[in-house]
Amino acid sequence: MPRVMIARSFDGPEALELADEPTRAPGADEVTISVLASGVNPADAKLLNGVWGRNPSRLPLHPGSEVSGVVTAAGPDAVGPAGPIAVGDEVIGYRVSGGYAEEITVAASSVLPKPASLGWEEAAGLLLTGVTAFHLLEATGVGEGDVVIIHGGAGSVGFAAVQLARLRGARVIATASERNHGLLEAFGAEPVVYGDGLVDRLRALLPDGADVALDTVGTDEALDASAALVADVDRIATVAGFERAAEIGAKRLGGGAGADPGTELRMGARLPLIELAGRGELTVRVARTYPLAEAAAALALVGEGHPGGKVILLP
Ligand SMILES: NC(=O)c1ccc[n+]([C@@H]2O[C@H](COP(=O)([O-])OP(=O)(O)OC[C@H]3O[C@@H](n4cnc5c(N)ncnc54)[C@H](OP(=O)(O)O)[C@@H]3O)[C@@H](O)[C@H]2O)c1
């Protein structure tokens, strides 16, 4: 029977346990995927910690919202965003629920073709962060010639945002730990260390300020520096620091009260992002893989805040 990681309480990643669960046969517009890699995201820890509610009727929890794998069964009306889906197709599943598993049955609308040029691990780590970065750029109208500050440029969302902003012809200044500066420079961004004195370091590089600031970190420091450097608050957006963003009037994107989920825009970005990654124009950096059974350790690494790229589970 396929193995799946579940949690029977809201006690965080440590409550995860391996279970044998039969995979549901696909309905008419569903497919079953034999999972070859699962993306691990900070949101999974939030689910397991009950950040989004502790309703016991939601137990057991099935974390994991992005996977890559091969279709093993398909309903008669299984048509995804790129067309009909058949057994044997190599696919990416996003957004799914219960991705920490060897096999899952999901709506065909969540299943997209994986380019042969994209590895399983990269494919499993592409879309959650990719669509989030795309939303940040769209919400602030990043375009040719814009000067864009990206907080957390070496993080998974931030690194995607750096690359997408460069593809749009923007000048990018990105905050990161010193060890990540070479990476950012290689992808055309100007790195800056975060921490005390951030505004002064940014002003030294940007005496006329910046057009846009994108926050993937969520600290008051990142949002306050954004407000200090960007005159138009409509061009400041965060996916992580909602309280401070509300105080300064910046845009809040994603799940949460008062935030714009941007669901249609994000789902519409999936195919273009896959095409970019397939052509090698958008890189997913994989930091580390873990066996499925070690999902709690994988989430602990992500929780430290400096994973150095995507963390992936291998069933
Ligand atoms: N709202 C949404 O729709 C949405 C979607 C996806 C993610 N998120 C949120 O976005 C955040 C980032 O996600 P992710 O997957 O990109 O995480 P990640 O890969 O773990 O990246 C975290 C980044 O934060 C940086 N960082 C850590 N502490 C910092 C500090 N004190 N000041 C400045 N930078 C700091 C790290 O930089 P260094 O490694 O260079 O030190 C790292 O690049 C998380 O809070 C996540 O929950 C929200």
mmCIF file of C-alpha atoms and ligand atoms in Angstrom:
data_model
loop_
_atom_site.group_PDB
_atom_site.id
_atom_site.type_symbol
_atom_site.label_atom_id
_atom_site.label_comp_id
_atom_site.label_asym_id
_atom_site.label_seq_id
_atom_site.Cartn_x
_atom_site.Cartn_y
_atom_site.Cartn_z
ATOM 1 C CA MET A 1 0.000 0.000 0.000
ATOM 2 C CA PRO A 2 1.367 3.507 -0.769
ATOM 3 C CA ARG A 3 3.015 5.318 2.119
ATOM 4 C CA VAL A 4 1.955 8.824 3.092
ATOM 5 C CA MET A 5 3.022 11.278 5.798
ATOM 6 C CA ILE A 6 0.136 12.395 8.007
ATOM 7 C CA ALA A 7 -0.309 14.225 11.311
ATOM 8 C CA ARG A 8 -3.061 13.290 13.767
ATOM 9 C CA SER A 9 -2.719 16.535 15.772
ATOM 10 C CA PHE A 10 -1.746 20.193 15.323
ATOM 11 C CA ASP A 11 1.537 19.675 17.189
ATOM 12 C CA GLY A 12 3.816 20.696 14.337
ATOM 13 C CA PRO A 13 6.102 18.714 12.017
ATOM 14 C CA GLU A 14 7.193 16.440 14.887
ATOM 15 C CA ALA A 15 3.695 14.939 14.862
ATOM 16 C CA LEU A 16 4.178 13.625 11.318
ATOM 17 C CA GLU A 17 4.050 9.865 10.985
ATOM 18 C CA LEU A 18 4.281 7.422 8.120
ATOM 19 C CA ALA A 19 0.980 5.683 7.296
ATOM 20 C CA ASP A 20 -0.170 3.174 4.708
ATOM 21 C CA GLU A 21 -3.185 4.587 2.910
ATOM 22 C CA PRO A 22 -4.935 3.184 -0.156
ATOM 23 C CA THR A 23 -4.971 5.642 -3.034
ATOM 24 C CA ARG A 24 -8.457 6.693 -4.095
ATOM 25 C CA ALA A 25 -9.285 5.661 -7.706
ATOM 26 C CA PRO A 26 -9.525 8.755 -9.907
ATOM 27 C CA GLY A 27 -12.943 10.252 -10.618
ATOM 28 C CA ALA A 28 -13.910 11.339 -14.130
ATOM 29 C CA ASP A 29 -11.808 14.503 -14.055
ATOM 30 C CA GLU A 30 -9.022 13.275 -11.789
ATOM 31 C CA VAL A 31 -5.668 11.548 -12.196
ATOM 32 C CA THR A 32 -3.482 9.411 -9.949
ATOM 33 C CA ILE A 33 0.199 10.331 -9.815
ATOM 34 C CA SER A 34 3.048 8.083 -8.718
ATOM 35 C CA VAL A 35 5.019 10.761 -6.865
ATOM 36 C CA LEU A 36 8.760 10.973 -7.558
ATOM 37 C CA ALA A 37 9.491 14.220 -5.661
ATOM 38 C CA SER A 38 7.567 16.524 -3.284
ATOM 39 C CA GLY A 39 8.343 20.171 -2.580
ATOM 40 C CA VAL A 40 8.651 21.224 1.083
ATOM 41 C CA ASN A 41 7.487 24.737 1.920
ATOM 42 C CA PRO A 42 7.177 26.968 5.017
ATOM 43 C CA ALA A 43 3.403 26.808 4.489
ATOM 44 C CA ASP A 44 3.443 23.072 5.268
ATOM 45 C CA ALA A 45 4.817 23.800 8.747
ATOM 46 C CA LYS A 46 2.150 26.474 9.238
ATOM 47 C CA LEU A 47 -0.565 23.906 8.397
ATOM 48 C CA LEU A 48 0.931 21.373 10.833
ATOM 49 C CA ASN A 49 1.243 23.985 13.601
ATOM 50 C CA GLY A 50 -2.409 24.972 13.263
ATOM 51 C CA VAL A 51 -1.595 28.511 12.106
ATOM 52 C CA TRP A 52 -4.537 28.306 9.682
ATOM 53 C CA GLY A 53 -6.972 26.828 12.176
ATOM 54 C CA ARG A 54 -7.138 23.880 14.542
ATOM 55 C CA ASN A 55 -10.490 22.393 13.589
ATOM 56 C CA PRO A 56 -10.261 18.708 14.637
ATOM 57 C CA SER A 57 -12.453 17.729 11.680
ATOM 58 C CA ARG A 58 -9.440 18.498 9.454
ATOM 59 C CA LEU A 59 -7.374 15.739 11.079
ATOM 60 C CA PRO A 60 -5.459 13.810 10.022
ATOM 61 C CA LEU A 61 -3.528 16.496 8.167
ATOM 62 C CA HIS A 62 -2.028 15.660 4.780
ATOM 63 C CA PRO A 63 0.678 18.263 4.020
ATOM 64 C CA GLY A 64 2.389 18.893 0.697
ATOM 65 C CA SER A 65 1.078 21.086 -2.088
ATOM 66 C CA GLU A 66 3.460 20.394 -4.976
ATOM 67 C CA VAL A 67 4.768 17.197 -6.536
ATOM 68 C CA SER A 68 6.276 15.793 -9.690
ATOM 69 C CA GLY A 69 5.726 12.248 -10.942
ATOM 70 C CA VAL A 70 4.157 9.933 -13.489
ATOM 71 C CA VAL A 71 0.433 9.457 -14.143
ATOM 72 C CA THR A 72 -0.654 5.902 -13.295
ATOM 73 C CA ALA A 73 -4.428 6.259 -13.792
ATOM 74 C CA ALA A 74 -6.641 8.892 -15.412
ATOM 75 C CA GLY A 75 -10.409 9.444 -15.461
ATOM 76 C CA PRO A 76 -12.181 9.706 -18.835
ATOM 77 C CA ASP A 77 -12.486 13.513 -18.597
ATOM 78 C CA ALA A 78 -8.970 14.141 -17.265
ATOM 79 C CA VAL A 79 -8.076 17.362 -19.039
ATOM 80 C CA GLY A 80 -5.487 19.641 -17.479
ATOM 81 C CA PRO A 81 -4.560 23.251 -18.256
ATOM 82 C CA ALA A 82 -2.360 21.983 -21.115
ATOM 83 C CA GLY A 83 -4.818 19.413 -22.512
ATOM 84 C CA PRO A 84 -5.805 15.760 -22.021
ATOM 85 C CA ILE A 85 -3.757 13.759 -19.500
ATOM 86 C CA ALA A 86 -2.892 10.089 -20.101
ATOM 87 C CA VAL A 87 -1.298 7.239 -18.171
ATOM 88 C CA GLY A 88 2.497 7.492 -18.449
ATOM 89 C CA ASP A 89 2.588 11.312 -18.696
ATOM 90 C CA GLU A 90 5.408 12.961 -16.743
ATOM 91 C CA VAL A 91 3.716 15.727 -14.789
ATOM 92 C CA ILE A 92 3.881 18.433 -12.154
ATOM 93 C CA GLY A 93 1.025 18.641 -9.660
ATOM 94 C CA TYR A 94 0.239 22.076 -8.202
ATOM 95 C CA ARG A 95 -1.754 22.976 -6.268
ATOM 96 C CA VAL A 96 -2.436 19.635 -4.588
ATOM 97 C CA SER A 97 -3.101 18.493 -1.063
ATOM 98 C CA GLY A 98 -1.296 15.541 0.523
ATOM 99 C CA GLY A 99 1.820 15.732 -1.622
ATOM 100 C CA TYR A 100 3.994 14.089 1.053
ATOM 101 C CA ALA A 101 3.086 10.683 -0.350
ATOM 102 C CA GLU A 102 4.154 7.943 -2.707
ATOM 103 C CA GLU A 103 0.944 8.253 -4.687
ATOM 104 C CA ILE A 104 -1.929 10.755 -4.808
ATOM 105 C CA THR A 105 -5.152 11.286 -6.690
ATOM 106 C CA VAL A 106 -5.758 14.909 -7.662
ATOM 107 C CA ALA A 107 -7.941 17.089 -9.881
ATOM 108 C CA ALA A 108 -6.745 17.144 -13.494
ATOM 109 C CA SER A 109 -6.902 20.950 -13.325
ATOM 110 C CA SER A 110 -3.864 20.771 -10.980
ATOM 111 C CA VAL A 111 -1.756 18.663 -13.336
ATOM 112 C CA LEU A 112 0.625 20.084 -15.919
ATOM 113 C CA PRO A 113 3.205 18.489 -18.227
ATOM 114 C CA LYS A 114 6.795 18.305 -16.970
ATOM 115 C CA PRO A 115 9.354 19.226 -19.627
ATOM 116 C CA ALA A 116 11.858 16.412 -20.199
ATOM 117 C CA SER A 117 14.673 18.919 -19.620
ATOM 118 C CA LEU A 118 13.516 19.603 -16.043
ATOM 119 C CA GLY A 119 14.615 17.181 -13.308
ATOM 120 C CA TRP A 120 12.032 15.642 -10.960
ATOM 121 C CA GLU A 121 13.344 17.568 -7.940
ATOM 122 C CA GLU A 122 13.437 20.921 -9.722
ATOM 123 C CA ALA A 123 9.961 20.262 -11.137
ATOM 124 C CA ALA A 124 8.575 19.558 -7.651
ATOM 125 C CA GLY A 125 10.071 22.801 -6.339
ATOM 126 C CA LEU A 126 9.160 25.134 -9.182
ATOM 127 C CA LEU A 127 5.571 26.205 -8.907
ATOM 128 C CA LEU A 128 4.609 27.259 -5.377
ATOM 129 C CA THR A 129 7.492 29.693 -5.167
ATOM 130 C CA GLY A 130 7.316 30.527 -8.875
ATOM 131 C CA VAL A 131 3.692 31.641 -8.880
ATOM 132 C CA THR A 132 4.267 33.580 -5.642
ATOM 133 C CA ALA A 133 7.175 35.467 -7.206
ATOM 134 C CA PHE A 134 5.111 36.078 -10.345
ATOM 135 C CA HIS A 135 2.292 37.506 -8.202
ATOM 136 C CA LEU A 136 4.738 39.875 -6.479
ATOM 137 C CA LEU A 137 5.959 41.194 -9.841
ATOM 138 C CA GLU A 138 2.474 41.526 -11.317
ATOM 139 C CA ALA A 139 1.016 43.238 -8.250
ATOM 140 C CA THR A 140 3.701 45.912 -8.390
ATOM 141 C CA GLY A 141 3.874 46.156 -12.192
ATOM 142 C CA VAL A 142 7.582 45.379 -12.539
ATOM 143 C CA GLY A 143 8.758 46.233 -16.037
ATOM 144 C CA GLU A 144 11.715 47.213 -18.199
ATOM 145 C CA GLY A 145 14.021 49.713 -16.516
ATOM 146 C CA ASP A 146 12.450 49.489 -13.040
ATOM 147 C CA VAL A 147 14.789 49.508 -10.058
ATOM 148 C CA VAL A 148 13.582 46.685 -7.795
ATOM 149 C CA ILE A 149 14.640 45.784 -4.248
ATOM 150 C CA ILE A 150 14.029 42.122 -3.387
ATOM 151 C CA HIS A 151 14.280 41.161 0.286
ATOM 152 C CA GLY A 152 15.463 37.555 0.646
ATOM 153 C CA GLY A 153 16.823 37.261 -2.898
ATOM 154 C CA ALA A 154 18.487 33.897 -2.244
ATOM 155 C CA GLY A 155 15.345 32.343 -0.740
ATOM 156 C CA SER A 156 13.109 30.159 -2.853
ATOM 157 C CA VAL A 157 10.491 32.826 -3.581
ATOM 158 C CA GLY A 158 13.109 35.582 -3.695
ATOM 159 C CA PHE A 159 15.392 33.745 -6.117
ATOM 160 C CA ALA A 160 12.482 33.187 -8.500
ATOM 161 C CA ALA A 161 11.551 36.870 -8.171
ATOM 162 C CA VAL A 162 15.144 37.921 -8.908
ATOM 163 C CA GLN A 163 15.189 35.877 -12.106
ATOM 164 C CA LEU A 164 11.718 36.948 -13.282
ATOM 165 C CA ALA A 165 12.498 40.625 -12.623
ATOM 166 C CA ARG A 166 15.759 40.349 -14.578
ATOM 167 C CA LEU A 167 13.866 38.687 -17.456
ATOM 168 C CA ARG A 168 11.567 41.740 -17.473
ATOM 169 C CA GLY A 169 14.567 44.032 -17.816
ATOM 170 C CA ALA A 170 14.633 45.412 -14.273
ATOM 171 C CA ARG A 171 17.689 46.392 -12.251
ATOM 172 C CA VAL A 172 17.600 44.174 -9.149
ATOM 173 C CA ILE A 173 19.105 44.854 -5.725
ATOM 174 C CA ALA A 174 18.642 41.817 -3.478
ATOM 175 C CA THR A 175 19.279 41.283 0.228
ATOM 176 C CA ALA A 176 20.944 38.037 1.326
ATOM 177 C CA SER A 177 23.571 36.571 3.627
ATOM 178 C CA GLU A 178 27.075 37.121 2.345
ATOM 179 C CA ARG A 179 27.510 33.469 1.363
ATOM 180 C CA ASN A 180 24.739 33.913 -1.231
ATOM 181 C CA HIS A 181 26.138 37.045 -2.863
ATOM 182 C CA GLY A 182 28.055 35.185 -5.569
ATOM 183 C CA LEU A 183 24.886 33.369 -6.594
ATOM 184 C CA LEU A 184 22.916 36.611 -6.865
ATOM 185 C CA GLU A 185 25.669 38.296 -8.867
ATOM 186 C CA ALA A 186 25.757 35.318 -11.243
ATOM 187 C CA PHE A 187 22.042 35.883 -11.897
ATOM 188 C CA GLY A 188 22.457 39.599 -12.543
ATOM 189 C CA ALA A 189 21.415 41.041 -9.165
ATOM 190 C CA GLU A 190 23.332 43.427 -6.892
ATOM 191 C CA PRO A 191 23.540 41.795 -3.442
ATOM 192 C CA VAL A 192 23.263 43.676 -0.139
ATOM 193 C CA VAL A 193 23.646 42.232 3.367
ATOM 194 C CA TYR A 194 20.516 42.533 5.517
ATOM 195 C CA GLY A 195 20.636 43.574 9.190
ATOM 196 C CA ASP A 196 21.568 46.803 11.010
ATOM 197 C CA GLY A 197 22.293 49.664 8.609
ATOM 198 C CA LEU A 198 20.295 48.152 5.727
ATOM 199 C CA VAL A 199 18.687 51.463 4.732
ATOM 200 C CA ASP A 200 22.098 53.182 4.563
ATOM 201 C CA ARG A 201 23.551 50.386 2.419
ATOM 202 C CA LEU A 202 20.565 50.545 0.083
ATOM 203 C CA ARG A 203 20.768 54.347 -0.140
ATOM 204 C CA ALA A 204 24.469 54.108 -1.010
ATOM 205 C CA LEU A 205 23.537 51.968 -4.027
ATOM 206 C CA LEU A 206 20.297 53.811 -4.783
ATOM 207 C CA PRO A 207 20.696 57.543 -4.079
ATOM 208 C CA ASP A 208 17.435 58.218 -5.980
ATOM 209 C CA GLY A 209 15.563 55.401 -4.258
ATOM 210 C CA ALA A 210 13.918 52.440 -5.969
ATOM 211 C CA ASP A 211 10.718 52.005 -7.997
ATOM 212 C CA VAL A 212 9.594 48.742 -6.395
ATOM 213 C CA ALA A 213 10.265 46.683 -3.252
ATOM 214 C CA LEU A 214 9.300 43.013 -2.944
ATOM 215 C CA ASP A 215 9.465 41.406 0.495
ATOM 216 C CA THR A 216 9.800 37.642 0.917
ATOM 217 C CA VAL A 217 11.227 37.864 4.446
ATOM 218 C CA GLY A 218 8.546 39.536 6.551
ATOM 219 C CA THR A 219 10.692 41.444 9.043
ATOM 220 C CA ASP A 220 9.885 45.012 10.092
ATOM 221 C CA GLU A 221 13.401 45.835 8.855
ATOM 222 C CA ALA A 222 12.570 44.703 5.308
ATOM 223 C CA LEU A 223 9.258 46.548 5.192
ATOM 224 C CA ASP A 224 10.562 49.722 6.805
ATOM 225 C CA ALA A 225 13.523 49.790 4.395
ATOM 226 C CA SER A 226 11.067 49.315 1.528
ATOM 227 C CA ALA A 227 9.028 52.302 2.691
ATOM 228 C CA ALA A 228 12.184 54.389 3.089
ATOM 229 C CA LEU A 229 13.397 53.696 -0.466
ATOM 230 C CA VAL A 230 10.172 53.455 -2.509
ATOM 231 C CA ALA A 231 7.958 56.547 -2.757
ATOM 232 C CA ASP A 232 4.858 54.842 -4.192
ATOM 233 C CA VAL A 233 3.500 52.498 -1.516
ATOM 234 C CA ASP A 234 1.405 50.712 -4.178
ATOM 235 C CA ARG A 235 4.674 49.348 -5.528
ATOM 236 C CA ILE A 236 5.668 47.710 -2.247
ATOM 237 C CA ALA A 237 4.388 44.157 -1.719
ATOM 238 C CA THR A 238 5.003 41.355 0.751
ATOM 239 C CA VAL A 239 4.180 37.658 0.989
ATOM 240 C CA ALA A 240 5.441 37.321 4.556
ATOM 241 C CA GLY A 241 5.093 40.466 6.730
ATOM 242 C CA PHE A 242 1.402 41.206 6.755
ATOM 243 C CA GLU A 243 1.156 43.183 9.999
ATOM 244 C CA ARG A 244 3.813 45.760 9.170
ATOM 245 C CA ALA A 245 2.646 45.885 5.554
ATOM 246 C CA ALA A 246 -0.834 46.828 6.744
ATOM 247 C CA GLU A 247 0.668 49.589 8.899
ATOM 248 C CA ILE A 248 2.629 51.138 6.032
ATOM 249 C CA GLY A 249 -0.082 50.508 3.408
ATOM 250 C CA ALA A 250 1.888 47.988 1.341
ATOM 251 C CA LYS A 251 0.249 45.177 -0.624
ATOM 252 C CA ARG A 252 -0.229 41.809 1.109
ATOM 253 C CA LEU A 253 -0.287 38.812 -1.188
ATOM 254 C CA GLY A 254 -1.290 35.185 -0.580
ATOM 255 C CA GLY A 255 -3.323 33.546 2.177
ATOM 256 C CA GLY A 256 -4.376 35.524 5.234
ATOM 257 C CA ALA A 257 -6.802 38.212 6.330
ATOM 258 C CA GLY A 258 -6.754 41.282 4.110
ATOM 259 C CA ALA A 259 -4.374 39.703 1.602
ATOM 260 C CA ASP A 260 -4.975 39.268 -2.124
ATOM 261 C CA PRO A 261 -4.809 35.516 -2.832
ATOM 262 C CA GLY A 262 -4.402 36.182 -6.569
ATOM 263 C CA THR A 263 -5.620 32.658 -7.253
ATOM 264 C CA GLU A 264 -6.500 33.112 -10.927
ATOM 265 C CA LEU A 265 -3.316 35.008 -11.689
ATOM 266 C CA ARG A 266 -1.175 32.420 -9.899
ATOM 267 C CA MET A 267 -2.843 29.447 -11.562
ATOM 268 C CA GLY A 268 -2.523 31.160 -14.943
ATOM 269 C CA ALA A 269 1.211 31.622 -14.359
ATOM 270 C CA ARG A 270 1.904 27.892 -14.015
ATOM 271 C CA LEU A 271 2.307 26.992 -17.695
ATOM 272 C CA PRO A 272 4.460 30.029 -18.614
ATOM 273 C CA LEU A 273 6.704 29.326 -15.612
ATOM 274 C CA ILE A 274 7.072 25.667 -16.615
ATOM 275 C CA GLU A 275 7.979 26.757 -20.143
ATOM 276 C CA LEU A 276 10.616 29.179 -18.818
ATOM 277 C CA ALA A 277 12.097 26.475 -16.584
ATOM 278 C CA GLY A 278 12.004 23.946 -19.420
ATOM 279 C CA ARG A 279 14.011 26.339 -21.595
ATOM 280 C CA GLY A 280 16.533 26.871 -18.805
ATOM 281 C CA GLU A 281 15.558 30.542 -18.329
ATOM 282 C CA LEU A 282 14.261 29.991 -14.782
ATOM 283 C CA THR A 283 16.420 27.965 -12.407
ATOM 284 C CA VAL A 284 15.209 26.087 -9.326
ATOM 285 C CA ARG A 285 18.022 25.663 -6.816
ATOM 286 C CA VAL A 286 17.645 22.419 -4.847
ATOM 287 C CA ALA A 287 19.355 22.693 -1.468
ATOM 288 C CA ARG A 288 18.786 19.220 -0.119
ATOM 289 C CA THR A 289 16.658 16.105 -0.473
ATOM 290 C CA TYR A 290 15.281 13.902 2.318
ATOM 291 C CA PRO A 291 13.512 10.542 2.278
ATOM 292 C CA LEU A 292 9.729 10.900 2.656
ATOM 293 C CA ALA A 293 9.861 9.445 6.165
ATOM 294 C CA GLU A 294 12.183 12.300 7.257
ATOM 295 C CA ALA A 295 9.717 15.060 6.400
ATOM 296 C CA ALA A 296 9.984 16.510 9.920
ATOM 297 C CA ALA A 297 13.747 16.988 9.497
ATOM 298 C CA ALA A 298 13.165 18.570 6.085
ATOM 299 C CA LEU A 299 10.693 21.017 7.635
ATOM 300 C CA ALA A 300 13.127 21.766 10.462
ATOM 301 C CA LEU A 301 15.749 22.829 7.904
ATOM 302 C CA VAL A 302 13.218 25.053 6.134
ATOM 303 C CA GLY A 303 12.140 26.449 9.503
ATOM 304 C CA GLU A 304 15.651 27.670 10.255
ATOM 305 C CA GLY A 305 15.114 30.282 7.531
ATOM 306 C CA HIS A 306 18.265 29.688 5.464
ATOM 307 C CA PRO A 307 17.790 26.405 3.593
ATOM 308 C CA GLY A 308 19.824 27.638 0.616
ATOM 309 C CA GLY A 309 17.254 26.564 -1.969
ATOM 310 C CA LYS A 310 14.329 24.192 -2.251
ATOM 311 C CA VAL A 311 14.073 21.239 0.105
ATOM 312 C CA ILE A 312 12.614 18.155 -1.573
ATOM 313 C CA LEU A 313 11.219 14.844 -0.292
ATOM 314 C CA LEU A 314 11.948 11.675 -2.249
ATOM 315 C CA PRO A 315 9.363 8.913 -1.696
HETATM 316 N N1 LIG B 1 1.972 34.600 0.842
HETATM 317 C C1 LIG B 1 2.292 33.644 -0.010
HETATM 318 O O1 LIG B 1 1.579 33.373 -0.973
HETATM 319 C C2 LIG B 1 3.548 32.891 0.215
HETATM 320 C C3 LIG B 1 3.951 31.905 -0.697
HETATM 321 C C4 LIG B 1 5.193 31.291 -0.511
HETATM 322 C C5 LIG B 1 5.976 31.623 0.584
HETATM 323 N N2 LIG B 1 5.507 32.553 1.465
HETATM 324 C C6 LIG B 1 6.317 32.969 2.625
HETATM 325 O O2 LIG B 1 7.459 33.632 2.109
HETATM 326 C C7 LIG B 1 8.547 33.426 2.986
HETATM 327 C C8 LIG B 1 9.744 32.927 2.182
HETATM 328 O O3 LIG B 1 9.484 31.634 1.668
HETATM 329 P P1 LIG B 1 10.646 30.841 0.931
HETATM 330 O O4 LIG B 1 10.092 29.521 0.530
HETATM 331 O O5 LIG B 1 11.285 31.703 -0.092
HETATM 332 O O6 LIG B 1 11.661 30.644 2.151
HETATM 333 P P2 LIG B 1 13.220 30.285 2.134
HETATM 334 O O7 LIG B 1 13.581 29.597 0.860
HETATM 335 O O8 LIG B 1 13.469 29.617 3.420
HETATM 336 O O9 LIG B 1 13.971 31.684 2.130
HETATM 337 C C9 LIG B 1 14.039 32.483 3.274
HETATM 338 C C10 LIG B 1 14.946 33.662 2.965
HETATM 339 O O10 LIG B 1 14.864 34.603 4.029
HETATM 340 C C11 LIG B 1 16.136 35.152 4.232
HETATM 341 N N3 LIG B 1 16.237 35.575 5.628
HETATM 342 C C12 LIG B 1 16.180 34.792 6.739
HETATM 343 N N4 LIG B 1 16.234 35.583 7.852
HETATM 344 C C13 LIG B 1 16.304 36.861 7.403
HETATM 345 C C14 LIG B 1 16.377 38.133 8.060
HETATM 346 N N5 LIG B 1 16.359 38.249 9.393
HETATM 347 N N6 LIG B 1 16.427 39.239 7.276
HETATM 348 C C15 LIG B 1 16.442 39.151 5.934
HETATM 349 N N7 LIG B 1 16.385 37.979 5.261
HETATM 350 C C16 LIG B 1 16.306 36.861 5.996
HETATM 351 C C17 LIG B 1 17.132 34.050 3.908
HETATM 352 O O11 LIG B 1 18.295 34.678 3.417
HETATM 353 P P3 LIG B 1 19.774 34.044 3.518
HETATM 354 O O12 LIG B 1 19.614 32.545 3.359
HETATM 355 O O13 LIG B 1 20.501 34.680 2.391
HETATM 356 O O14 LIG B 1 20.278 34.397 4.875
HETATM 357 C C18 LIG B 1 16.387 33.277 2.826
HETATM 358 O O15 LIG B 1 16.804 33.713 1.567
HETATM 359 C C19 LIG B 1 8.057 32.465 4.073
HETATM 360 O O16 LIG B 1 7.650 33.224 5.187
HETATM 361 C C20 LIG B 1 6.852 31.814 3.441
HETATM 362 O O17 LIG B 1 5.924 31.363 4.402
HETATM 363 C C21 LIG B 1 4.335 33.190 1.302
#
